[in-house]
Short mmCIF file of C-alpha atoms in Angstrom, two decimals:
data_model
loop_
_atom_site.label_atom_id
_atom_site.label_comp_id
_atom_site.label_asym_id
_atom_site.label_seq_id
_atom_site.Cartn_x
_atom_site.Cartn_y
_atom_site.Cartn_z
CA UNK A 1 6.55 -25.32 -41.30
CA UNK A 2 5.81 -29.07 -41.48
CA UNK A 3 4.73 -31.57 -44.08
CA UNK A 4 1.02 -32.13 -44.58
CA UNK A 5 -0.09 -35.70 -45.43
CA UNK A 6 -2.65 -34.28 -47.86
CA UNK A 7 0.15 -32.85 -49.97
CA UNK A 8 -0.16 -29.20 -48.94
CA UNK A 9 1.96 -27.13 -46.61
CA UNK A 10 1.10 -26.87 -42.93
CA UNK A 11 1.90 -23.64 -41.07
CA UNK A 12 2.51 -24.17 -37.34
CA UNK A 13 1.48 -21.16 -35.26
CA UNK A 14 2.79 -20.80 -31.71
CA UNK A 15 0.64 -19.02 -29.15
CA UNK A 16 2.56 -16.85 -26.69
CA UNK A 17 1.46 -15.41 -23.36
CA UNK A 18 -0.44 -12.49 -24.85
CA UNK A 19 -2.81 -14.92 -26.55
CA UNK A 20 -6.02 -16.34 -25.11
CA UNK A 21 -4.79 -19.93 -24.73
CA UNK A 22 -3.52 -19.68 -21.14
CA UNK A 23 -4.98 -17.44 -18.46
CA UNK A 24 -3.11 -14.65 -16.72
CA UNK A 25 -3.40 -16.60 -13.47
CA UNK A 26 -1.58 -19.65 -14.93
CA UNK A 27 1.17 -17.45 -16.38
CA UNK A 28 1.62 -15.61 -13.07
CA UNK A 29 1.70 -18.78 -10.99
CA UNK A 30 4.23 -20.39 -13.32
CA UNK A 31 6.48 -17.35 -13.21
CA UNK A 32 6.17 -17.08 -9.39
CA UNK A 33 7.31 -20.70 -9.00
CA UNK A 34 10.22 -20.12 -11.38
CA UNK A 35 11.30 -17.02 -9.43
CA UNK A 36 10.96 -19.00 -6.20
CA UNK A 37 13.66 -21.42 -7.39
CA UNK A 38 12.01 -24.07 -9.57
CA UNK A 39 13.53 -24.80 -12.96
CA UNK A 40 11.61 -24.23 -16.17
CA UNK A 41 11.36 -28.00 -16.66
CA UNK A 42 9.94 -28.50 -13.16
CA UNK A 43 7.34 -25.78 -13.67
CA UNK A 44 6.39 -27.18 -17.08
CA UNK A 45 5.88 -30.68 -15.62
CA UNK A 46 3.94 -29.33 -12.65
CA UNK A 47 1.46 -27.50 -14.87
CA UNK A 48 1.48 -30.01 -17.69
CA UNK A 49 2.63 -27.38 -20.19
CA UNK A 50 5.15 -27.43 -23.05
CA UNK A 51 8.68 -26.52 -22.01
CA UNK A 52 9.08 -23.77 -24.69
CA UNK A 53 5.89 -22.04 -23.54
CA UNK A 54 6.97 -21.90 -19.88
CA UNK A 55 10.51 -20.85 -20.87
CA UNK A 56 9.04 -17.95 -22.86
CA UNK A 57 6.95 -16.79 -19.89
CA UNK A 58 9.82 -17.06 -17.42
CA UNK A 59 12.92 -16.12 -19.40
CA UNK A 60 12.25 -14.50 -22.75
CA UNK A 61 10.59 -11.40 -21.36
CA UNK A 62 8.89 -10.10 -18.26
CA UNK A 63 5.15 -9.94 -17.82
CA UNK A 64 3.72 -6.63 -19.04
CA UNK A 65 3.29 -4.19 -16.14
CA UNK A 66 -0.44 -3.96 -16.69
CA UNK A 67 -0.65 -7.73 -16.23
CA UNK A 68 1.72 -7.70 -13.26
CA UNK A 69 -0.42 -5.20 -11.33
CA UNK A 70 -3.62 -7.00 -12.31
CA UNK A 71 -2.22 -10.22 -10.93
CA UNK A 72 -1.51 -8.50 -7.60
CA UNK A 73 -4.79 -6.54 -7.26
CA UNK A 74 -6.70 -8.43 -4.60
CA UNK A 75 -9.88 -6.53 -5.49
CA UNK A 76 -9.88 -7.83 -9.08
CA UNK A 77 -8.76 -11.43 -8.55
CA UNK A 78 -11.59 -13.81 -7.78
CA UNK A 79 -9.29 -16.18 -5.88
CA UNK A 80 -8.00 -13.58 -3.39
CA UNK A 81 -10.15 -11.84 -0.76
CA UNK A 82 -7.47 -9.85 1.08
CA UNK A 83 -4.04 -8.35 0.36
CA UNK A 84 -1.06 -10.66 0.69
CA UNK A 85 0.37 -8.30 3.31
CA UNK A 86 -2.58 -6.58 5.03
CA UNK A 87 -0.32 -4.74 7.50
CA UNK A 88 1.44 -3.06 4.58
CA UNK A 89 -1.90 -2.07 3.09
CA UNK A 90 -3.10 -0.63 6.42
CA UNK A 91 0.12 1.37 6.66
CA UNK A 92 -0.14 2.67 3.07
CA UNK A 93 -3.80 3.58 3.58
CA UNK A 94 -2.88 5.87 6.47
CA UNK A 95 -0.09 7.47 4.44
CA UNK A 96 -2.58 8.10 1.64
CA UNK A 97 -5.05 9.74 4.03
CA UNK A 98 -2.28 11.89 5.45
CA UNK A 99 0.03 13.00 2.65
CA UNK A 100 -1.18 11.05 -0.36
CA UNK A 101 -2.85 11.85 -3.64
CA UNK A 102 -4.19 9.50 -6.32
CA UNK A 103 -4.27 10.97 -9.82
CA UNK A 104 -6.79 9.20 -12.04
CA UNK A 105 -6.98 11.73 -14.87
CA UNK A 106 -3.64 10.62 -16.36
CA UNK A 107 -3.40 7.82 -18.95
CA UNK A 108 -2.21 5.52 -16.16
CA UNK A 109 -3.30 6.31 -12.57
CA UNK A 110 -0.47 7.32 -10.25
CA UNK A 111 -0.34 7.17 -6.46
CA UNK A 112 1.83 9.86 -4.90
CA UNK A 113 2.88 10.17 -1.25
CA UNK A 114 4.76 13.30 -0.20
CA UNK A 115 7.46 12.65 2.43
CA UNK A 116 9.59 15.34 4.08
CA UNK A 117 13.35 15.15 3.59
CA UNK A 118 13.71 15.31 7.37
CA UNK A 119 12.40 11.73 7.72
CA UNK A 120 14.46 9.45 5.42
CA UNK A 121 13.22 6.24 7.07
CA UNK A 122 9.64 7.28 6.32
CA UNK A 123 10.54 7.55 2.62
CA UNK A 124 11.97 4.03 2.70
CA UNK A 125 8.93 2.62 4.52
CA UNK A 126 6.58 4.26 2.04
CA UNK A 127 8.50 2.83 -0.92
CA UNK A 128 8.46 -0.63 0.67
CA UNK A 129 4.72 -0.52 1.40
CA UNK A 130 3.88 0.43 -2.19
CA UNK A 131 5.87 -2.52 -3.50
CA UNK A 132 4.35 -4.95 -1.01
CA UNK A 133 0.79 -3.86 -1.79
CA UNK A 134 0.79 -3.52 -5.60
CA UNK A 135 3.65 -1.65 -7.27
CA UNK A 136 6.01 -3.34 -9.70
CA UNK A 137 8.15 -0.19 -9.68
CA UNK A 138 8.38 2.92 -7.49
CA UNK A 139 9.94 6.29 -8.31
CA UNK A 140 11.31 8.89 -5.91
CA UNK A 141 11.09 12.44 -7.23
CA UNK A 142 13.05 15.05 -5.29
CA UNK A 143 11.20 18.29 -4.62
CA UNK A 144 12.16 21.27 -2.50
CA UNK A 145 12.11 19.97 1.06
CA UNK A 146 10.38 16.69 0.27
CA UNK A 147 10.44 13.54 -1.84
CA UNK A 148 7.46 12.39 -3.85
CA UNK A 149 7.26 8.60 -3.63
CA UNK A 150 5.08 7.53 -6.55
CA UNK A 151 3.94 4.50 -8.49
CA UNK A 152 1.95 4.16 -11.71
CA UNK A 153 -0.62 1.40 -11.86
CA UNK A 154 -3.99 0.81 -13.48
CA UNK A 155 -5.30 -0.84 -10.32
CA UNK A 156 -4.44 1.75 -7.65
CA UNK A 157 -8.02 3.15 -7.81
CA UNK A 158 -9.32 -0.32 -6.93
CA UNK A 159 -7.43 -0.18 -3.64
CA UNK A 160 -8.20 3.44 -2.71
CA UNK A 161 -11.89 4.07 -3.46
CA UNK A 162 -11.72 7.31 -1.42
CA UNK A 163 -9.98 9.10 -4.30
CA UNK A 164 -11.82 12.02 -5.86
CA UNK A 165 -11.67 15.63 -6.92
CA UNK A 166 -10.82 18.30 -4.39
CA UNK A 167 -9.19 18.21 -0.96
CA UNK A 168 -9.87 15.30 1.38
CA UNK A 169 -11.36 17.48 4.11
CA UNK A 170 -13.88 18.86 1.59
CA UNK A 171 -15.35 15.47 0.66
CA UNK A 172 -16.54 12.40 2.63
CA UNK A 173 -13.87 9.87 3.60
CA UNK A 174 -15.59 6.59 4.45
CA UNK A 175 -13.95 3.17 4.56
CA UNK A 176 -15.40 0.35 2.50
CA UNK A 177 -16.38 -2.75 4.48
CA UNK A 178 -13.32 -4.67 3.25
CA UNK A 179 -11.05 -1.78 4.31
CA UNK A 180 -12.60 -1.68 7.77
CA UNK A 181 -11.84 -5.39 8.19
CA UNK A 182 -8.19 -4.83 7.31
CA UNK A 183 -7.83 -1.88 9.69
CA UNK A 184 -9.60 -3.79 12.46
CA UNK A 185 -6.99 -6.51 12.06
CA UNK A 186 -4.06 -4.05 11.94
CA UNK A 187 -5.02 -0.85 13.79
CA UNK A 188 -1.44 -0.27 14.97
CA UNK A 189 -0.09 -0.16 11.41
CA UNK A 190 -2.89 2.18 10.37
CA UNK A 191 -2.17 4.53 13.29
CA UNK A 192 1.55 4.39 12.62
CA UNK A 193 1.14 5.93 9.21
CA UNK A 194 -1.46 8.46 10.34
CA UNK A 195 0.89 9.77 13.02
CA UNK A 196 3.88 9.58 10.67
CA UNK A 197 1.97 11.72 8.16
CA UNK A 198 0.04 14.23 10.27
CA UNK A 199 1.22 13.58 13.80
CA UNK A 200 4.21 13.96 16.05
CA UNK A 201 5.66 12.87 19.37
CA UNK A 202 6.66 15.82 21.52
CA UNK A 203 7.91 16.55 25.03
CA UNK A 204 5.26 18.40 27.01
CA UNK A 205 6.52 20.73 29.74
CA UNK A 206 4.41 21.85 32.67
CA UNK A 207 5.14 23.54 35.98
CA UNK A 208 3.27 22.53 39.13
CA UNK A 209 3.90 24.42 42.37
CA UNK A 210 7.15 25.74 40.98
CA UNK A 211 8.42 22.33 39.91
CA UNK A 212 8.95 21.59 36.20
CA UNK A 213 7.77 18.29 34.70
CA UNK A 214 8.50 16.93 31.25
CA UNK A 215 6.53 14.06 29.73
CA UNK A 216 6.04 12.76 26.18
CA UNK A 217 2.76 12.92 24.33
CA UNK A 218 1.47 12.32 20.81
CA UNK A 219 -0.38 14.89 18.73
CA UNK A 220 -2.43 14.25 15.60
CA UNK A 221 -3.81 17.07 13.47
CA UNK A 222 -6.11 16.81 10.46
CA UNK A 223 -8.72 19.09 8.93
CA UNK A 224 -10.91 16.18 7.85
CA UNK A 225 -13.45 15.24 10.50
CA UNK A 226 -13.81 11.83 8.85
CA UNK A 227 -10.07 11.07 8.98
CA UNK A 228 -9.96 12.32 12.58
CA UNK A 229 -12.82 9.94 13.34
CA UNK A 230 -10.88 7.04 11.82
CA UNK A 231 -7.89 7.89 14.02
CA UNK A 232 -10.12 7.93 17.10
CA UNK A 233 -11.68 4.60 16.09
CA UNK A 234 -8.29 2.92 15.63
CA UNK A 235 -7.10 4.21 19.02
CA UNK A 236 -10.27 2.82 20.60
CA UNK A 237 -9.60 -0.56 18.98
CA UNK A 238 -6.28 -0.66 20.86
CA UNK A 239 -7.75 0.71 24.09
CA UNK A 240 -5.58 3.85 23.93
CA UNK A 241 -7.01 6.91 25.70
CA UNK A 242 -7.17 10.17 23.74
CA UNK A 243 -8.80 13.58 23.92
CA UNK A 244 -9.46 16.42 21.54
CA UNK A 245 -7.52 19.53 22.59
CA UNK A 246 -8.74 21.51 19.56
CA UNK A 247 -11.31 21.10 16.83
CA UNK A 248 -8.73 19.57 14.48
CA UNK A 249 -6.18 18.24 16.98
CA UNK A 250 -6.06 15.04 19.05
CA UNK A 251 -3.77 14.37 22.00
CA UNK A 252 -2.57 11.14 23.61
CA UNK A 253 -0.95 12.15 26.90
CA UNK A 254 -1.63 9.60 29.63
CA UNK A 255 1.49 7.66 30.58
CA UNK A 256 0.02 4.21 29.84
CA UNK A 257 -1.55 5.46 26.60
CA UNK A 258 1.75 6.96 25.39
CA UNK A 259 3.55 3.72 26.25
CA UNK A 260 0.99 1.72 24.26
CA UNK A 261 1.26 4.04 21.25
CA UNK A 262 5.06 3.83 21.46
CA UNK A 263 4.80 0.12 20.70
CA UNK A 264 2.84 0.79 17.51
CA UNK A 265 4.10 4.16 16.29
CA UNK A 266 7.27 5.42 17.90
CA UNK A 267 9.08 8.61 16.88
CA UNK A 268 9.66 9.50 13.26
CA UNK A 269 13.12 8.96 11.83
#
């Protein structure tokens, strides 16, 4: 309270970050600079804001998760056209097409990627990609033979417009224009996750005139003709030769093509 020159009592009301006084963008930028090493006083001077207000944003409590994900959703922010780390998005997109599922019927949407126990590095890469793209927190849920890497976030549907009811191979899977631009810029990352999800690198053995030969080749299998088409398109972007050995199976077997794919994908681990 303070004294009022008119003789009454003045009540001073402070507006905190949940109020309408300062935008989410200002709060996020101030907190980012504080976390990057600036002091509260430096941030307050830089933005021309009261020290107590900035201290409250940066120290008193963390931004609500719904605000944190909104601040990172490049589809909802007017000042951002692309993800901060497009390679991570391209990688996560392929994982989603392969072994992912986006649940939108829950109170908060949840993105789930199912990773086999046999590939621990894949679990780590999936976790990392989720955090780099949007997630403020990621959970790993152990199942029989696999780990579900999952993250809750209101804005996951913004980033994966291909979500829908039913299995992926039973509905159209078509990239939005902005997704195509990201994949065109990072086809190797997109292929890496496709092959990590639904592909493998094997040793092919053949016998010619009684002599045995062993050579590596990549296989990719998917029941969705649309996802198979996206894999073919990404390989074409990199100039990597491929052929269909079955209706739902693609093979990369030429020596130079395998060597090129090695640089982008490599064996699972």
